[in-house]
Coordinates of C-alpha atoms in Angstrom, one line a residue:
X826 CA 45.2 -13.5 24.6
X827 CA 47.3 -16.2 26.3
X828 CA 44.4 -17.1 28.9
X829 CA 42.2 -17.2 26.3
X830 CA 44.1 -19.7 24.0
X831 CA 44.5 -21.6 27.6
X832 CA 41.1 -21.6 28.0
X833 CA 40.3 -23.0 24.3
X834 CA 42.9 -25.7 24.3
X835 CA 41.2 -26.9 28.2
X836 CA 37.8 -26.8 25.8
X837 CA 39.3 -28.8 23.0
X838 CA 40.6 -30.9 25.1
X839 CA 38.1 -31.3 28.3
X840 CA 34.9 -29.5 26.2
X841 CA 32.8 -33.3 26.3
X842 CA 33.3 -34.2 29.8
X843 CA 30.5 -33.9 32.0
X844 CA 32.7 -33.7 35.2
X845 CA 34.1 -30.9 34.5
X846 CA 31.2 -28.6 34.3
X847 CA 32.7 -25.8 36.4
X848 CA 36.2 -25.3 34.6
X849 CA 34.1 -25.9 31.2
X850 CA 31.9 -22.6 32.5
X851 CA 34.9 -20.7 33.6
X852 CA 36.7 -20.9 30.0
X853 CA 33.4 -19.8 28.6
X854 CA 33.3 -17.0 30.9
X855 CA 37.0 -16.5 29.8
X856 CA 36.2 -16.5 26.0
X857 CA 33.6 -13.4 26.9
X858 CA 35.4 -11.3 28.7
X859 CA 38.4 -11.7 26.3
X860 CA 35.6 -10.9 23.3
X861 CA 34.4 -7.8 25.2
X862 CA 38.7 -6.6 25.5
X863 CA 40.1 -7.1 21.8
X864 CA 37.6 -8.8 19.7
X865 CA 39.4 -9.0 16.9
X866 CA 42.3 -10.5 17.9
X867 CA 40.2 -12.7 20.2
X868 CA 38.2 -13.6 16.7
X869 CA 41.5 -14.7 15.0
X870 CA 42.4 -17.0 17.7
X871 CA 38.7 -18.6 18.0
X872 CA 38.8 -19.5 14.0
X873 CA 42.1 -21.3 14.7
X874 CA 41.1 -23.1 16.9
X875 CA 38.2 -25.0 15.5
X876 CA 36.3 -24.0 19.4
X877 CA 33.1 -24.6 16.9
X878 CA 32.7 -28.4 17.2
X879 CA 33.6 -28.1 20.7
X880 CA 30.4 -25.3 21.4
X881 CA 28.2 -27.7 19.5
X882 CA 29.1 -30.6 21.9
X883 CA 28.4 -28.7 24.4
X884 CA 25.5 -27.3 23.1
X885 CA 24.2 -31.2 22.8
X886 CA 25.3 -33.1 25.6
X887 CA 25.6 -30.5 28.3
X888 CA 22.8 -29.0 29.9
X889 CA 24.3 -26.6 32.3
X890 CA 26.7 -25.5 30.1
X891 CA 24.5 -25.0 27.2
X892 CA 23.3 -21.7 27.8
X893 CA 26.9 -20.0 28.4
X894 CA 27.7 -21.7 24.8
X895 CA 24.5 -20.4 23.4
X896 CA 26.1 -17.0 24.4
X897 CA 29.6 -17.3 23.0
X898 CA 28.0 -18.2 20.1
X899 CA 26.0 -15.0 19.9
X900 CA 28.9 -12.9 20.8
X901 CA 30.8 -14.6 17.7
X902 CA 28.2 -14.6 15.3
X903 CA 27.9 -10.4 15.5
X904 CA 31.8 -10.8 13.0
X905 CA 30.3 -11.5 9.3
X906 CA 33.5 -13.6 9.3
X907 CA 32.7 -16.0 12.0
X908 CA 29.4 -17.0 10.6
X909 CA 31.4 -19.4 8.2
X910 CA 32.5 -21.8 10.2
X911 CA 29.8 -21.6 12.7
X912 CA 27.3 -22.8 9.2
X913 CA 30.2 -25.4 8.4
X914 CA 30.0 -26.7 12.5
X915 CA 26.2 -27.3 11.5
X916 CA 25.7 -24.8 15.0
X917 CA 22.2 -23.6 13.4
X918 CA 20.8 -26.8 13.7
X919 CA 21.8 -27.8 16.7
X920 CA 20.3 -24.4 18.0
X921 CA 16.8 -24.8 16.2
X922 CA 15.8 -27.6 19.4
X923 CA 17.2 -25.6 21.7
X924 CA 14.5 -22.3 20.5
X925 CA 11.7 -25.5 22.5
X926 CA 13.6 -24.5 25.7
X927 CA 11.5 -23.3 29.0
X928 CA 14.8 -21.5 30.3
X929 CA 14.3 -17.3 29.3
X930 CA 18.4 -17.1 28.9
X931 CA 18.3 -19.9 26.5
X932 CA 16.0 -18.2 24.8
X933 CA 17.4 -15.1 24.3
X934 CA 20.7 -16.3 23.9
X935 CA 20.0 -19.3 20.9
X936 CA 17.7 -16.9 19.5
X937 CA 20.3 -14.4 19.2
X938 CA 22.7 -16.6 17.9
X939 CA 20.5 -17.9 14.6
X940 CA 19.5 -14.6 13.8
X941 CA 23.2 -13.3 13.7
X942 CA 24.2 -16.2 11.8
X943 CA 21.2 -16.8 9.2
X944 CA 21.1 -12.6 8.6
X945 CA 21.2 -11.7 5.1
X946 CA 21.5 -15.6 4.3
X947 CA 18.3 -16.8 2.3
X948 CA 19.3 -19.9 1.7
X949 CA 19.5 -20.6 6.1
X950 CA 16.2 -18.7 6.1
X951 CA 14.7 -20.8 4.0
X952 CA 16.4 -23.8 5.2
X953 CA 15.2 -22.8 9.5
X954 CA 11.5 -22.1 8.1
X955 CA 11.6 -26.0 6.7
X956 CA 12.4 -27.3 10.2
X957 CA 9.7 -25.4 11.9
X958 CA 11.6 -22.5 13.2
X959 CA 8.2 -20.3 13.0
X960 CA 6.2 -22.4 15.2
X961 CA 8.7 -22.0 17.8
X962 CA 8.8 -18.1 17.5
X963 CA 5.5 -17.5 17.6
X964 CA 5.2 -19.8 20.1
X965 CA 8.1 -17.5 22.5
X966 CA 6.3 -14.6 21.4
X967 CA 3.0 -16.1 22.7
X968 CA 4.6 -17.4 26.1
X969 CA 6.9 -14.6 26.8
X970 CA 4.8 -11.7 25.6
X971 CA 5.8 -9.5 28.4
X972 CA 9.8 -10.3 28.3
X973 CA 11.0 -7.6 26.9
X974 CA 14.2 -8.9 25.7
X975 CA 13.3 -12.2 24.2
X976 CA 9.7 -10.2 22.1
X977 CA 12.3 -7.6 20.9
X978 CA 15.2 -11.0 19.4
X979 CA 11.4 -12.5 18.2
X980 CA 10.3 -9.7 16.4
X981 CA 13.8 -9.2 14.8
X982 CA 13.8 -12.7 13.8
X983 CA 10.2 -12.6 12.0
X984 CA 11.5 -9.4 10.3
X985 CA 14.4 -11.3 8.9
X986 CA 11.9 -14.3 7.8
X987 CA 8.4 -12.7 7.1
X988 CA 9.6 -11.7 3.5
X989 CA 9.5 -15.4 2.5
X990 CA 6.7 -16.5 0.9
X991 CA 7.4 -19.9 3.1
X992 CA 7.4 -17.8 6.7
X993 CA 4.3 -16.1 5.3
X994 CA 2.6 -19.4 4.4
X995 CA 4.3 -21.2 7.7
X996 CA 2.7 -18.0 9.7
X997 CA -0.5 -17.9 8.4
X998 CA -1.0 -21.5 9.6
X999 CA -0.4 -19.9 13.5
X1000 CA -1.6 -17.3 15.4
X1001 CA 0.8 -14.9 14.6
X1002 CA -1.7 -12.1 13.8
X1003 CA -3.3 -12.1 17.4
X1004 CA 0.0 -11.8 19.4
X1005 CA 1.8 -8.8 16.8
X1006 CA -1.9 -6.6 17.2
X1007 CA -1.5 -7.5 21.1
X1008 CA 2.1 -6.3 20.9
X1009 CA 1.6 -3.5 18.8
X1010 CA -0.9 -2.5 21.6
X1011 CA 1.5 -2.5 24.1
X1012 CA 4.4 -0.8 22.4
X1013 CA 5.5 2.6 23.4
X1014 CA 8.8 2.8 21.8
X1015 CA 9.3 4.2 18.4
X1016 CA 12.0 0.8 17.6
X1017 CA 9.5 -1.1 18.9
X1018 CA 6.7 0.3 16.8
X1019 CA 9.8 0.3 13.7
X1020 CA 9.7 -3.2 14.0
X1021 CA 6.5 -4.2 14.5
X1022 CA 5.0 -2.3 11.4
X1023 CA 7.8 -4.0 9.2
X1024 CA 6.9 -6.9 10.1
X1025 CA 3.4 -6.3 9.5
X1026 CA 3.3 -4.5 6.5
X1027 CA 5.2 -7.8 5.0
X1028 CA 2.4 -10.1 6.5
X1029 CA -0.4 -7.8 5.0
X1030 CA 1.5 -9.1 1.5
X1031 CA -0.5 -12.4 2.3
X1032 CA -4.5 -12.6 1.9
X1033 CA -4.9 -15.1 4.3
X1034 CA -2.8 -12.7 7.0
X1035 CA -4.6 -9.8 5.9
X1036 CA -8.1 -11.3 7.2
X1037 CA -6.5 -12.7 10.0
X1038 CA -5.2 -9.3 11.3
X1039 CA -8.1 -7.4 10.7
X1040 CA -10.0 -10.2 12.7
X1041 CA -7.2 -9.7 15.5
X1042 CA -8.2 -5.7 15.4
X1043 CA -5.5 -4.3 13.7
X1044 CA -7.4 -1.4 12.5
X1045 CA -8.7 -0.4 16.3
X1046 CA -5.2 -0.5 17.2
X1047 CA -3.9 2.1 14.5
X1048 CA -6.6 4.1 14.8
X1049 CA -5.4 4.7 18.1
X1050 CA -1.7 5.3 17.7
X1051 CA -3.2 7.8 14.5
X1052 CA -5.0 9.7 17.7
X1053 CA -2.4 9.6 19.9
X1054 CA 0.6 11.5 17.8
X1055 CA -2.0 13.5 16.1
X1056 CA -0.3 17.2 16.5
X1057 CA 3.0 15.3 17.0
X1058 CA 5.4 17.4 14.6
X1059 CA 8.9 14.9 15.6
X1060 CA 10.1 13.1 12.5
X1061 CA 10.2 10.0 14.5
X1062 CA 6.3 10.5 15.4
X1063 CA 5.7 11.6 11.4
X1064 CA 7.6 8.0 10.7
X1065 CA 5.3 6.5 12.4
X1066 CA 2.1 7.7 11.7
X1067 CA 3.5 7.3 8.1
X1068 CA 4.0 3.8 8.7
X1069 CA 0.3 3.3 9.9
X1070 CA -1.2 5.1 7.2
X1071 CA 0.9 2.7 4.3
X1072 CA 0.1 -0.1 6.5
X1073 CA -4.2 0.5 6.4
X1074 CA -3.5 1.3 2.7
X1075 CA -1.9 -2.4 2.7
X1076 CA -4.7 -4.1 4.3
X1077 CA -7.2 -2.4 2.3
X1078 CA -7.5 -5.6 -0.4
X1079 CA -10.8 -6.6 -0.8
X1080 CA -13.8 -5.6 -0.4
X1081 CA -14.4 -7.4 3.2
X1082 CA -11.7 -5.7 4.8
X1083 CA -12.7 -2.1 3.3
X1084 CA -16.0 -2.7 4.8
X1085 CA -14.5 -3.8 8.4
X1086 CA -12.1 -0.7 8.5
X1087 CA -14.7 1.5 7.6
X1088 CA -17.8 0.3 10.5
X1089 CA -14.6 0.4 13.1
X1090 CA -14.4 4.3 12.3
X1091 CA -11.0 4.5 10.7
X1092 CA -12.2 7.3 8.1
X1093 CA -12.7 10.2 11.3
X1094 CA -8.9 9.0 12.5
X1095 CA -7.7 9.1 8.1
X1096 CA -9.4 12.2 7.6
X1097 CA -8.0 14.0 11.0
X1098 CA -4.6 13.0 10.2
X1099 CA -5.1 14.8 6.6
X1100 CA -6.6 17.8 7.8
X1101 CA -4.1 18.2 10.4
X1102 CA -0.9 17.5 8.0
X1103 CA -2.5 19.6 5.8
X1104 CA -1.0 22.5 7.8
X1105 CA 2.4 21.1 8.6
X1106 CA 2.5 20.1 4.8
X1107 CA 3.9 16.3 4.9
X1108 CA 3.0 14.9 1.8
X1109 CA 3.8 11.6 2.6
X1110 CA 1.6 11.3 5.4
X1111 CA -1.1 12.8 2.9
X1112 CA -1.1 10.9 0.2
X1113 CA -0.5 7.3 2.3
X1114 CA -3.7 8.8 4.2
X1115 CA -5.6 9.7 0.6
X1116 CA -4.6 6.0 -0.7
X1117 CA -6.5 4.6 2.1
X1118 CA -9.3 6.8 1.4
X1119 CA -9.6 5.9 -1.7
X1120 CA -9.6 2.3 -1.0
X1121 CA -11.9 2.5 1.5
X1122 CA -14.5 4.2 -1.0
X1123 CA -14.4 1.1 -3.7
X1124 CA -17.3 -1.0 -1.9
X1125 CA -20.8 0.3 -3.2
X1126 CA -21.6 0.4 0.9
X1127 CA -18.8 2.5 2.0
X1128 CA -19.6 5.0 -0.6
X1129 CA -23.1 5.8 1.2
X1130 CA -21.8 6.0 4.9
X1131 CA -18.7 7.6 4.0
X1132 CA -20.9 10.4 2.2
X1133 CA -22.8 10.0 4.8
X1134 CA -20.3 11.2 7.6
X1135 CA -19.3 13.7 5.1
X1136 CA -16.3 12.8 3.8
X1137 CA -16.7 14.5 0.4
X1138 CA -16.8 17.5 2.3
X1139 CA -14.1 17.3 5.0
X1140 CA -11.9 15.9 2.1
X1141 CA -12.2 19.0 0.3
X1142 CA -10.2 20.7 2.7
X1143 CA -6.8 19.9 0.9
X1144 CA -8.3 21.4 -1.8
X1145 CA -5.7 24.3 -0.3
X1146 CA -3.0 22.1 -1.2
X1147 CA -0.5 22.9 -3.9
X1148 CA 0.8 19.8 -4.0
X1149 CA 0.4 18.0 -7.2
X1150 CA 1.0 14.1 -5.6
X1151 CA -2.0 14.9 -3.1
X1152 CA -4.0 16.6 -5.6
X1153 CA -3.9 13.5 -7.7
X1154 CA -4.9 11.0 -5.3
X1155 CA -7.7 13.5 -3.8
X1156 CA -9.2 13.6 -6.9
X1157 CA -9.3 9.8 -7.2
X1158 CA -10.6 9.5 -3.9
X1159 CA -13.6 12.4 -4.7
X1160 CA -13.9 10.4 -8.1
X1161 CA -14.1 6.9 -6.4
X1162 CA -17.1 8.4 -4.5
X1163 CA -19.0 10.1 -7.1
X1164 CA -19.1 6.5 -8.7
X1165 CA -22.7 5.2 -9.4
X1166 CA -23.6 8.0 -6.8
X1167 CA -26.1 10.1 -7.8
X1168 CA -25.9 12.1 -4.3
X1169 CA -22.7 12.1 -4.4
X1170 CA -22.1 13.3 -7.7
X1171 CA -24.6 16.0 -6.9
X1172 CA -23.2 17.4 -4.0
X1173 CA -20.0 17.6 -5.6
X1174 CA -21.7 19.1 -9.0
X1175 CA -23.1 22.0 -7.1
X1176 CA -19.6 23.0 -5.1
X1177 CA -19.0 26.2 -7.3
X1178 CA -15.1 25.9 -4.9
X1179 CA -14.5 22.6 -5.9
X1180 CA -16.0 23.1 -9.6
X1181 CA -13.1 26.0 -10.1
X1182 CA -10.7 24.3 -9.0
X1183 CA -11.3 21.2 -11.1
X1184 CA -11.4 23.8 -13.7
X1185 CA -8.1 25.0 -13.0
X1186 CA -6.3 21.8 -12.4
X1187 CA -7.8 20.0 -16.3
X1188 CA -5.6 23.0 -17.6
X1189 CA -2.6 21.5 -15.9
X1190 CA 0.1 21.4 -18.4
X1191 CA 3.0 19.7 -15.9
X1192 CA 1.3 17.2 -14.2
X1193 CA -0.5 14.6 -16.2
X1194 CA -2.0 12.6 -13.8
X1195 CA -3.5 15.6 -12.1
X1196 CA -5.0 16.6 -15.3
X1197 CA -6.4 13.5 -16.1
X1198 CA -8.3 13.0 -12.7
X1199 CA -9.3 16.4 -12.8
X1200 CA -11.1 15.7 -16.2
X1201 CA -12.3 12.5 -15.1
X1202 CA -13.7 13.5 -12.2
X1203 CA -15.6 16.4 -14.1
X1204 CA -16.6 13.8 -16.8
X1205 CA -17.5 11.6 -13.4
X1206 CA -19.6 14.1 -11.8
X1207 CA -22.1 15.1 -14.6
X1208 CA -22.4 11.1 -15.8
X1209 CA -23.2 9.8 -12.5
X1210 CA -25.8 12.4 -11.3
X1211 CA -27.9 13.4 -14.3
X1212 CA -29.4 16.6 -13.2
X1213 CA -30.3 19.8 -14.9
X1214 CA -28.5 21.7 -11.9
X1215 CA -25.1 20.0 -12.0
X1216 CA -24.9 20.9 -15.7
X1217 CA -25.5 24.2 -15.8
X1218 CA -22.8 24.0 -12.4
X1219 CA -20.0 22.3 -14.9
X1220 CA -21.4 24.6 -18.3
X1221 CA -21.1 28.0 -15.7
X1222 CA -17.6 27.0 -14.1
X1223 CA -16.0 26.8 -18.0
X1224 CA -15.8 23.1 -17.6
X1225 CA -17.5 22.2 -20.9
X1226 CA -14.6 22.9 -23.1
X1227 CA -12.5 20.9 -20.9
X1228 CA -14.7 18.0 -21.4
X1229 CA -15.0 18.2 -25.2
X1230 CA -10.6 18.5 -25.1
X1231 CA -11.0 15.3 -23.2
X1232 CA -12.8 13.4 -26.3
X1233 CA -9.3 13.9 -28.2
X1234 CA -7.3 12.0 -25.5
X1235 CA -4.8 9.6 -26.2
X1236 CA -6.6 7.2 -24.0
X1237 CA -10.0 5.7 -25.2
X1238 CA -11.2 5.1 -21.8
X1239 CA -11.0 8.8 -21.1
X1240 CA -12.4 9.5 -24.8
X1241 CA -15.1 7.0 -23.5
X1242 CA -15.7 8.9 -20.3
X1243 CA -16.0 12.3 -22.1
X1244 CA -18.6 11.2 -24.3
X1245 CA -20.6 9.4 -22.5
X1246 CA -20.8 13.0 -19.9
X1247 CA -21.0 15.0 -23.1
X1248 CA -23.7 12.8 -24.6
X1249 CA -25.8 12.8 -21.2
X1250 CA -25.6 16.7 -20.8
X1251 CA -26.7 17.5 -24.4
X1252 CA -30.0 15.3 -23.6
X1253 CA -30.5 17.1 -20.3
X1254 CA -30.1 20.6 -21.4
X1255 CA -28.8 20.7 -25.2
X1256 CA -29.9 24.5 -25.2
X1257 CA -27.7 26.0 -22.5
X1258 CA -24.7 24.0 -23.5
X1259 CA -24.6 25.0 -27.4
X1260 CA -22.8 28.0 -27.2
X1261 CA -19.9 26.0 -25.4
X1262 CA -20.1 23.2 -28.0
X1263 CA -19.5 25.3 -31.0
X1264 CA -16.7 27.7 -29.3
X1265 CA -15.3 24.7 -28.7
X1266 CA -15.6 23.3 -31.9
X1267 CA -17.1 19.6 -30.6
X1268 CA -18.8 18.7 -34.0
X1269 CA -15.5 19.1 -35.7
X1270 CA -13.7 17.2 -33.0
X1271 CA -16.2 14.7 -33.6
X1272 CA -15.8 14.2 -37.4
X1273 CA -12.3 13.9 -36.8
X1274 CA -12.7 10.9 -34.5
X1275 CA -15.0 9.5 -37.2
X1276 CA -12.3 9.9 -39.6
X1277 CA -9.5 8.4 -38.0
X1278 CA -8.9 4.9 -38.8
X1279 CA -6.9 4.8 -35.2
X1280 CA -10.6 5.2 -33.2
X1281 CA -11.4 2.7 -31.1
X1282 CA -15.1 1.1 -32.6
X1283 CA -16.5 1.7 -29.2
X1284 CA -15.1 5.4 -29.3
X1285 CA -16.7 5.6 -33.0
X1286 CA -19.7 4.1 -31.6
X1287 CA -20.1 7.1 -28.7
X1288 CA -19.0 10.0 -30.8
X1289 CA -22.1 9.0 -33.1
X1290 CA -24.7 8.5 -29.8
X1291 CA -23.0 12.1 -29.4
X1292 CA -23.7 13.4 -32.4
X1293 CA -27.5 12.2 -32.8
X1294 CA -28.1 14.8 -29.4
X1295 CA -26.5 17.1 -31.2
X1296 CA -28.8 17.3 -34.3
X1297 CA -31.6 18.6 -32.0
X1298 CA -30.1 21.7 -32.4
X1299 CA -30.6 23.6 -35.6
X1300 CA -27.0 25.2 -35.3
X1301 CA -25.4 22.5 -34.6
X1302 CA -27.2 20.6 -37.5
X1303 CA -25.9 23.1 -39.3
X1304 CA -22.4 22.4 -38.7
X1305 CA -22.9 18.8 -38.9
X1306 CA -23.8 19.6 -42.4
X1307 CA -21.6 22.0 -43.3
X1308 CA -18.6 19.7 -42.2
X1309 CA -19.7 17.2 -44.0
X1310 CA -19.9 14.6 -41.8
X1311 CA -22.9 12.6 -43.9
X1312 CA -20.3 11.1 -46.3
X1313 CA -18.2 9.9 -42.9
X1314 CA -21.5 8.2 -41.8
X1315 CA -22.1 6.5 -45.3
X1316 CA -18.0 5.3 -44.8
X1317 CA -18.9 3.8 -41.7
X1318 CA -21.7 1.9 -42.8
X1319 CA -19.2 -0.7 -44.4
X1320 CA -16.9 -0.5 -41.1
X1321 CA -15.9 -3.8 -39.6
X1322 CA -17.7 -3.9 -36.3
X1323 CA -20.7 -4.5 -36.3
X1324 CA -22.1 -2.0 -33.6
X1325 CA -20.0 0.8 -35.2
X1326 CA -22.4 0.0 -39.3
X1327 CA -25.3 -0.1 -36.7
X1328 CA -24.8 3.2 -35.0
X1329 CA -24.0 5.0 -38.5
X1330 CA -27.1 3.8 -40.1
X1331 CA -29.1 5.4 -37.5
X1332 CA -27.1 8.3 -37.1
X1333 CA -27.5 8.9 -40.8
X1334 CA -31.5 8.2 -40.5
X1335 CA -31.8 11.2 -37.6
X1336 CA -29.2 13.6 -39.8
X1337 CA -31.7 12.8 -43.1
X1338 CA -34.7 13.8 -40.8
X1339 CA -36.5 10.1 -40.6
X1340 CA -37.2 8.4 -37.5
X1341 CA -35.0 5.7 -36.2
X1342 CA -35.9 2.2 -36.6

């Protein structure tokens, strides 16, 4: 401790002077070694001694000194307590010109040193994103791509910034995207790989990033680390193809990018990775994997090539799964599909597996959300394909009643959904579905939607379109009489909305035998 308040006072006193290069280096050298053999005693003495002026000095006017201050500093900035007065000394913006360096140990060293002190500091982060600080990283990371020391300071340094909406903006200005796919390529350790995807899956918060990465071939890339630890069981491989799979559910904004991921072939690599954690039974690797999937099945033109690789069917595998988180989002992702599909729909209405099973999950009492897919995806299924077969499919797997329990949600969109599937059925095949709709009781489930002041008009408006299918049947005429729902009608012809008076006058026309007009 005695050298190394010897060796401060000679820098207080001597620090400037140009002459004196060598001794400057050699109390430098001393500050290090006493930092590496008590550091916080060393720490006490360096805050007394206000060294801080003196290193930025140095750091100015001293070329061959500058580097060996650029280290001190990044030894002192790892104490939280030190930062202080190395923010107070102004040393962060002395440092910022220094980032425009050609020297490697510069590099690593004043690199080192900001990101110590500005850590956990917004108000510096924001403050070295105004004076350009990303230009210069991205710039390092674009020189020095194979320096393994100064990418792995870069990389720390855009994971400290990239949450800024300023760094984002200031980034997606540069080409940023190109050099983290080319580095992403390259890594091979699982820190490496840690850092890289945070990094990343911050960016892909950023439309203009998310095009650009998916123009630098992001999705090739973790396609291929998807491949590679395939059949990996380690927790730190899991991580990571965990981190992929959130990070393709991330960039799957918009339709353009869907479509990209999709002709690159990253469904086969999505769909391996679910069939094989199927078996090993990590759900978060699932349902990361499903969200993408379900993403990537929005665009009208994925839906035909992914049916067309098969996807509806491979994706039924998890149907084993007991797991009520991935047997939510599989039967978004089936329901996604089936949307506006006829073949889809149909291929799905005439899987008597898949059928019982959507049968068993709308009786679901614990999970709602599985429930509600499941009786969505049934409603789904019969609306989008029209055909005699896929009804009688739905009517012999039990799933009427579910559908006619679903018009009595507490959500008119369902209610809508049920309908509309209910009302399309009956005009398919009204005769091998009446049994079902009077055990079932859907005409008095009907009249009670008409009654209730709380219906949606549009819900009003379906349950009548409903009803006039219904009166092809003379036993469900019947019931429709007996219940009385004529005088519910004659209500709704003074209703509010105008569709809803429409729709009862006509209803009320086909109950009283005469033709529509």
């Amino acid at each position: 401790m005695e050298t190394l308040s010897q060796h401060l006072e000679y820098l207080g006193l001597c620090g400037d002077d140009t002459e004196s290069e060598d001794q400057i280096l050699e109390s430098l050298n001393g500050i290090l070694l006493a930092l590496t053999e008590d550091k916080q005693r060393s720490f006490s003495l360096l805050r007394e001694s206000g060294i801080f002026l003196t290193l930025a000095k140095i750091l100015k006017g001293n070329p061959r000194c500058a580097v060996k201050a650029a280290q001190v500093l990044s030894e002192i900035a790892k104490n939280d307590e030190m930062k202080k007065p190395c923010i107070e000394a102004d040393l962060v913006v002395t440092l910022i010109p220094l980032l425009e360096s050609t020297d490697q140990e510069m590099l690593l060293h004043a690199g080192r040193a900001i990101g110590r002190i500005c850590y956990d500091n917004r108000d510096l982060q924001e403050e070295l994103v105004k004076v350009g600080v990303i230009s210069s990283l991205v710039r390092i990371l674009t020189d020095y791509a194979e320096s393994e020391p100064l990418v792995h300071v870069d990389l720390l340094a855009l994971c400290n910034l990239a949450d800024l909406d300023t760094a984002k903006e200031a980034l997606s200005k540069t080409k940023v995207a190109e050099q983290l796919v080319k580095q992403l390529r390259r890594a091979e350790n699982h820190e490496r790989l840690e850092i890289i995807f945070e990094v990343l899956q911050a960016l892909a918060e950023n439309d203009a990033l998310k095009v650009q990465l998916v123009e630098a071939g992001v999705q090739e890339v973790l396609s291929d680390i998807l491949l590679r630890l395939q059949g990996n069981s380690q927790a730190e491989d899991t991580c990571i193809v965990k981190a992929a799979s959130d990070l393709i559910v991330s960039l799957l904004l918009g339709d353009g990018n869907c479509i990209r991921m999709v002709q690159v072939g990253i469904i086969h690599q999505l769909l391996d990775l679910l069939e094989k954690h199927v078996e090993s039974g990590d759900v978060s690797v699932q349902h990361a994997a499903l969200s993408a999937l379900r993403n990537l099945a929005i665009p009208v033109v994925n839906k035909v090539q992914m049916l067309e690789e098969g996807v509806a069917e491979r994706i039924q595998v998890l149907l084993r799964s007991e797991m009520p988180p991935v047997q939510f989002k599989l039967l978004g992702t089936l329901r996604m599909l089936a949307d506006g599909q006829a073949d889809a729909a149909e291929i799905l209405g005439q899987d008597p597996m898949l059928l019982n099973r959507l049968v068993q999950w709308c009786d679901v009492k614990d999970h709602a959300g599985v429930h509600g897919e499941a009786n969505r995806l049934l409603a789904s299924i019969v609306r989008h394909n029209r055909s005699q077969e896929v009804v009688k499919a739905v009517q012999e797997a039990q799933g009427v009643k579910h559908l006619v329990s679903m018009t009595t949600s507490e959500h008119a969109a369902l209610q809508n959904e049920a309908l509309n599937a209910l009302a399309i059925a009956s005009a398919i095949d009204l005769d091998i579905l009446e049994a079902s709709f009077k055990e079932s009781q859907l005409v008095q489930s009907l009249h009670r939607l008409l009654q209730d002041d709380n219906t949606t008009p549009e819900v009003k408006y379906n349950s009548m379109t409903l009803l006039c299918s219904l009166l092809n049947s003379g036993d469900l005429r019947q019931e429709i009489e007996e219940d009385k729902i004529k005088e519910t009608l004659e209500q709704l012809c003074s209703h509010s909305n105008a569709n809803v008076v429409k729709e009862a006058a006509a209803t009320l026309q086909v109950l009283k035998g005469e033709p529509p007009h």
